[in-house]
PDB file of C-alpha atoms in Angstrom:
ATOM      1  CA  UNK A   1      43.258  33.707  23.338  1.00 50.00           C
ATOM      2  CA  UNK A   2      42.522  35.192  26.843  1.00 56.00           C
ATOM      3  CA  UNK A   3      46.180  37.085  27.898  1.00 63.00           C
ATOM      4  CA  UNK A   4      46.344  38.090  31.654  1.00 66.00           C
ATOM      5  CA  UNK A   5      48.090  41.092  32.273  1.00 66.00           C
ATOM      6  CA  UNK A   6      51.178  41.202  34.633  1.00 74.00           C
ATOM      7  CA  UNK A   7      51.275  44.480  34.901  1.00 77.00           C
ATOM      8  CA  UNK A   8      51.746  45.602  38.818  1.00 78.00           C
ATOM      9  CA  UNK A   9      51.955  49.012  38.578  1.00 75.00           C
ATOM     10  CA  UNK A  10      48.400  49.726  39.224  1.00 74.00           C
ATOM     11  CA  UNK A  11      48.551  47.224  42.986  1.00 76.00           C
ATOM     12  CA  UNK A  12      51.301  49.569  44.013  1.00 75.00           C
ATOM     13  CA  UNK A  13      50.700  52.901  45.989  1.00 72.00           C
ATOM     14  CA  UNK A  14      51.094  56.343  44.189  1.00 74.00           C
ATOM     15  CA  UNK A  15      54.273  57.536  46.715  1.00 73.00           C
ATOM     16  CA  UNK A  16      57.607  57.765  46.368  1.00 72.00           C
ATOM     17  CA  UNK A  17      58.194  56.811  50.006  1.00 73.00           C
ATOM     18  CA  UNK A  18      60.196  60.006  50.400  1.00 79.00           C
ATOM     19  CA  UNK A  19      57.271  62.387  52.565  1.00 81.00           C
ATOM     20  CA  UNK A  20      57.917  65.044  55.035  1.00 82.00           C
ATOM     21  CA  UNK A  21      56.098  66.047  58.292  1.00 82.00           C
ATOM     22  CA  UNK A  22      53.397  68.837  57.441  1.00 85.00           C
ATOM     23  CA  UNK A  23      54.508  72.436  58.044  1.00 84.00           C
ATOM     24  CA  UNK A  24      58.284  71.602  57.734  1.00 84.00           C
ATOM     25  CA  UNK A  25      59.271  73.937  55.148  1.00 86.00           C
ATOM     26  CA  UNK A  26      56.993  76.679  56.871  1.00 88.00           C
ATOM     27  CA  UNK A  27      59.601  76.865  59.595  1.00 86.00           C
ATOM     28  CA  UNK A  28      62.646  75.515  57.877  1.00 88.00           C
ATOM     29  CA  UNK A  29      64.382  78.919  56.860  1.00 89.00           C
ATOM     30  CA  UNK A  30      63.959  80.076  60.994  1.00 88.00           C
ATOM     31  CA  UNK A  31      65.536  76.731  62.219  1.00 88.00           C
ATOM     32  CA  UNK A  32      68.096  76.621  59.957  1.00 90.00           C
ATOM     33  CA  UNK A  33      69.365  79.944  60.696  1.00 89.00           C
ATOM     34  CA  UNK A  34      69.251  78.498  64.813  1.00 89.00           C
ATOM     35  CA  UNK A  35      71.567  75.915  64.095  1.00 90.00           C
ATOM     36  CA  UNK A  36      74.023  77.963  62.311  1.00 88.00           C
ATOM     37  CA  UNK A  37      76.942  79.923  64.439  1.00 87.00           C
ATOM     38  CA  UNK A  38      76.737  83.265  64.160  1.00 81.00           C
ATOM     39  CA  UNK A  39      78.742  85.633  62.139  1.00 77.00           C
ATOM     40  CA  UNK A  40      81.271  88.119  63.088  1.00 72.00           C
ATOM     41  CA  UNK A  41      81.625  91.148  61.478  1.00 68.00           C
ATOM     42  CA  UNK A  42      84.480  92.883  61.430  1.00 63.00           C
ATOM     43  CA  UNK A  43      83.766  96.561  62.396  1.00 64.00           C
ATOM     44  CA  UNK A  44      87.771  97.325  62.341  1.00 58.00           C
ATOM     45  CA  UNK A  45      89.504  98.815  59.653  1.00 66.00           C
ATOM     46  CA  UNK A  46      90.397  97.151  56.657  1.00 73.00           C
ATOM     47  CA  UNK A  47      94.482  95.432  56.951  1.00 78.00           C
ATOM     48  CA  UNK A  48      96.829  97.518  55.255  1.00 85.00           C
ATOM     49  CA  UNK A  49      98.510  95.927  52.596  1.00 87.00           C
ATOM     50  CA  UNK A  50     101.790  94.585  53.412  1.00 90.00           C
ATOM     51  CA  UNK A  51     104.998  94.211  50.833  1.00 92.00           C
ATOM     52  CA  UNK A  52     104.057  90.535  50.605  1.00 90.00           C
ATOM     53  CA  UNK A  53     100.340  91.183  49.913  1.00 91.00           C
ATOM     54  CA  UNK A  54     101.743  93.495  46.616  1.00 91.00           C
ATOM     55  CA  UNK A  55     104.189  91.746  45.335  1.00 94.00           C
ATOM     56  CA  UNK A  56     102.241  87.978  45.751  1.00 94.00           C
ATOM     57  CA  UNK A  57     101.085  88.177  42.201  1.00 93.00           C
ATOM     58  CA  UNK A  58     104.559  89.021  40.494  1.00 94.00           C
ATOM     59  CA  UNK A  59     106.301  86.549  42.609  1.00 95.00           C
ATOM     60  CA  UNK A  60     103.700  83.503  41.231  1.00 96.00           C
ATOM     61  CA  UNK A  61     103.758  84.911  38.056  1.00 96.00           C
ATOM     62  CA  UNK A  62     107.462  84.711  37.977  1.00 95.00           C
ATOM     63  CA  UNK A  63     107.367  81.172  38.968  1.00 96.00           C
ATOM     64  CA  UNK A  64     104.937  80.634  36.482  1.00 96.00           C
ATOM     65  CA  UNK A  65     106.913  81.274  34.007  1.00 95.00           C
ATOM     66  CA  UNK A  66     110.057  79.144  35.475  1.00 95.00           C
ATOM     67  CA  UNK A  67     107.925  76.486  35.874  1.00 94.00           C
ATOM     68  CA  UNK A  68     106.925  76.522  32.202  1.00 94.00           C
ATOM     69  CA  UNK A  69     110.692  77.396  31.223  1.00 91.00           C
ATOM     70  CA  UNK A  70     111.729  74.609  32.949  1.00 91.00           C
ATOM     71  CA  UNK A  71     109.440  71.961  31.651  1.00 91.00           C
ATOM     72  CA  UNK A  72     110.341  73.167  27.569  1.00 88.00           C
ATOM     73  CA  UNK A  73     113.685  72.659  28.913  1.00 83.00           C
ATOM     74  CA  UNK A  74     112.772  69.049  29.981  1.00 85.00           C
ATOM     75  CA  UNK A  75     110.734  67.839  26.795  1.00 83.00           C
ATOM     76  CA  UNK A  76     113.350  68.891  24.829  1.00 78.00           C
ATOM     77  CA  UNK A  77     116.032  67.240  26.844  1.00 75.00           C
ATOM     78  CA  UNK A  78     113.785  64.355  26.676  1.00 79.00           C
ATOM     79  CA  UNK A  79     113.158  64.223  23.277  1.00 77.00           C
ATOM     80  CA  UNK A  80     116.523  64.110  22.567  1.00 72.00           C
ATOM     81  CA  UNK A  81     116.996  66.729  20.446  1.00 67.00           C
ATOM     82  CA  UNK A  82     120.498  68.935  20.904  1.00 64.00           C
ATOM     83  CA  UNK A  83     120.162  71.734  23.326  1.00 61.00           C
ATOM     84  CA  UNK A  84     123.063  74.492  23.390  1.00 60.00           C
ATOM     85  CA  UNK A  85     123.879  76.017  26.280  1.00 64.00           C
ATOM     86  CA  UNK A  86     125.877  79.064  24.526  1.00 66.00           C
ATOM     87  CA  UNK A  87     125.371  80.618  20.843  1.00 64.00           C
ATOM     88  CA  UNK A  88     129.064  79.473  19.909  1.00 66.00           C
ATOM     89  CA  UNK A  89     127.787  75.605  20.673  1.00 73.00           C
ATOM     90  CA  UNK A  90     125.526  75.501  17.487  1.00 72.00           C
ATOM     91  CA  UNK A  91     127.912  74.699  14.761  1.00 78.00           C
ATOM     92  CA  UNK A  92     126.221  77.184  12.165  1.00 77.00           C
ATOM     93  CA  UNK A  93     125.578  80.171  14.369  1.00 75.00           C
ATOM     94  CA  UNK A  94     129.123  79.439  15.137  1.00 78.00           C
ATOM     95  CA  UNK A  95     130.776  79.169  11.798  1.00 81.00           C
ATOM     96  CA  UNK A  96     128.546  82.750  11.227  1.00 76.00           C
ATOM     97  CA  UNK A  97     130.242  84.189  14.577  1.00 75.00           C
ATOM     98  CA  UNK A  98     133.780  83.167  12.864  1.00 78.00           C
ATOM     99  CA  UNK A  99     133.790  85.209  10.443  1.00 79.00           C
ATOM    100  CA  UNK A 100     135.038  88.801  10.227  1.00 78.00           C
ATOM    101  CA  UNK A 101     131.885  90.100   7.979  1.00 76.00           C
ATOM    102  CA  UNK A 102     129.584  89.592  10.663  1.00 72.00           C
ATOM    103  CA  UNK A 103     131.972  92.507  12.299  1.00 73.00           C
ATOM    104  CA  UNK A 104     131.982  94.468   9.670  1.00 74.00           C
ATOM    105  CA  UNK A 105     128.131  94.220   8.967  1.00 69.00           C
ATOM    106  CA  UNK A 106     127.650  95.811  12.894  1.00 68.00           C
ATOM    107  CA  UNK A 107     130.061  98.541  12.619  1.00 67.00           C
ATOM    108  CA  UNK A 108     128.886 100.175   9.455  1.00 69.00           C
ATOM    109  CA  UNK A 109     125.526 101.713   9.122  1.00 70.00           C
ATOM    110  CA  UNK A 110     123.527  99.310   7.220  1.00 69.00           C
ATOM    111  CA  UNK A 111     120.050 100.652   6.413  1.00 76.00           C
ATOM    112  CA  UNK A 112     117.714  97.561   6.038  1.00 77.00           C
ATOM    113  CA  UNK A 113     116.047  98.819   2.494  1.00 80.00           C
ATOM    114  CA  UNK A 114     119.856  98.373   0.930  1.00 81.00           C
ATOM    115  CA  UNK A 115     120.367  95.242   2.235  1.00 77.00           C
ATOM    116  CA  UNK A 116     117.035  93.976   0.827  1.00 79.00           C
ATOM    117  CA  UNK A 117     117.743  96.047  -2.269  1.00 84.00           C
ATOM    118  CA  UNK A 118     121.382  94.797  -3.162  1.00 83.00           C
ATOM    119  CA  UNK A 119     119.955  91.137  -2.168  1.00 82.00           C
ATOM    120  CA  UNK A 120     117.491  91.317  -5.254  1.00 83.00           C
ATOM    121  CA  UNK A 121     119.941  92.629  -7.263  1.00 86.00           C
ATOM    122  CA  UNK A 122     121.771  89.452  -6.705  1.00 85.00           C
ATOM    123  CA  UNK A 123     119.523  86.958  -7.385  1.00 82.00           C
ATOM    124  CA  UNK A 124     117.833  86.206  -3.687  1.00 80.00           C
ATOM    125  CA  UNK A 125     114.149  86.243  -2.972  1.00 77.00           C
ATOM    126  CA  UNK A 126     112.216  84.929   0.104  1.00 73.00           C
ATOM    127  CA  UNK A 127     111.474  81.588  -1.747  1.00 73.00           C
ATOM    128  CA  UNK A 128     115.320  80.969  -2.235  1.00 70.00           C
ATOM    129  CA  UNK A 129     116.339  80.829   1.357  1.00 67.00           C
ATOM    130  CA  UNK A 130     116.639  77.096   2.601  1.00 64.00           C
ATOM    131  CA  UNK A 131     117.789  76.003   5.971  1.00 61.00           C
ATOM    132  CA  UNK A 132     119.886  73.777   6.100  1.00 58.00           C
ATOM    133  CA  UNK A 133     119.776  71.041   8.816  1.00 55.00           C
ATOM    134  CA  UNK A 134     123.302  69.195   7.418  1.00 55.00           C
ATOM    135  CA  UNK A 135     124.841  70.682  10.943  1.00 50.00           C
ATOM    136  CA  UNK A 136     122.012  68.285  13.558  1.00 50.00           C
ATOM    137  CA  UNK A 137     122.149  65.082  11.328  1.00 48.00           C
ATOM    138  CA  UNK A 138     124.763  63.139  13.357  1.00 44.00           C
TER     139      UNK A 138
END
């Protein structure tokens, strides 16, 4: 069995098509550097910095953080869950606020290792304390 090949590589020419006149790189950097306007260098003194130049970064740094205050503000508006706008709102921070130990517990002098110490004495430990989400289910 006589097979014919039908290959055509080999009939076509070795170029890419893509060729460039001799010597055009030889004189490319100089040519290209004709076309091009020339620069101006500033042989003043630098500016001085103004107020705005100074305080630029603050001021979009501030509105940085707006922006990203705002848009928590919106997904949680959006997701529906309840946003207070003061402390007293939240009906547990508010039944805390209502009563008169809360007072009492900021006008004595309270040190921190007594409360913790008089808290195990009673019974409490860190895996006892539950929150309790009774107050959001509507």
């Amino acid at each position: 069995m006589n097979r014919e090949r039908h290959d055509i590589s080999p009939r076509l020419p070795r170029t890419d098509g893509m060729t460039v006149p001799e010597g055009y790189f030889d004189t490319f950097a100089a040519s290209m550097m004709e076309r091009l306007p020339q620069k101006q260098t500033a042989t003043d003194t630098p500016r001085r910095r103004t107020l705005w130049m100074k305080v630029r970064p603050y001021a979009y740094m501030a509105a940085m953080f707006g922006g990203v205050w705002l848009m928590m503000w919106m997904f949680n508006d959006i997701a529906g869950t309840p946003s207070y706008k003061r402390m007293s709102d939240n009906p547990a921070i508010a039944k805390v606020l209502a009563s008169d130990q809360v007072y009492q517990y900021y006008d004595s002098d309270v040190d921190e290792y007594d409360l913790l110490e008089e808290m195990y004495e009673d019974g409490y430990t860190p895996a006892s304390f539950s929150i309790d989400d009774s107050y959001s289910q509507e």
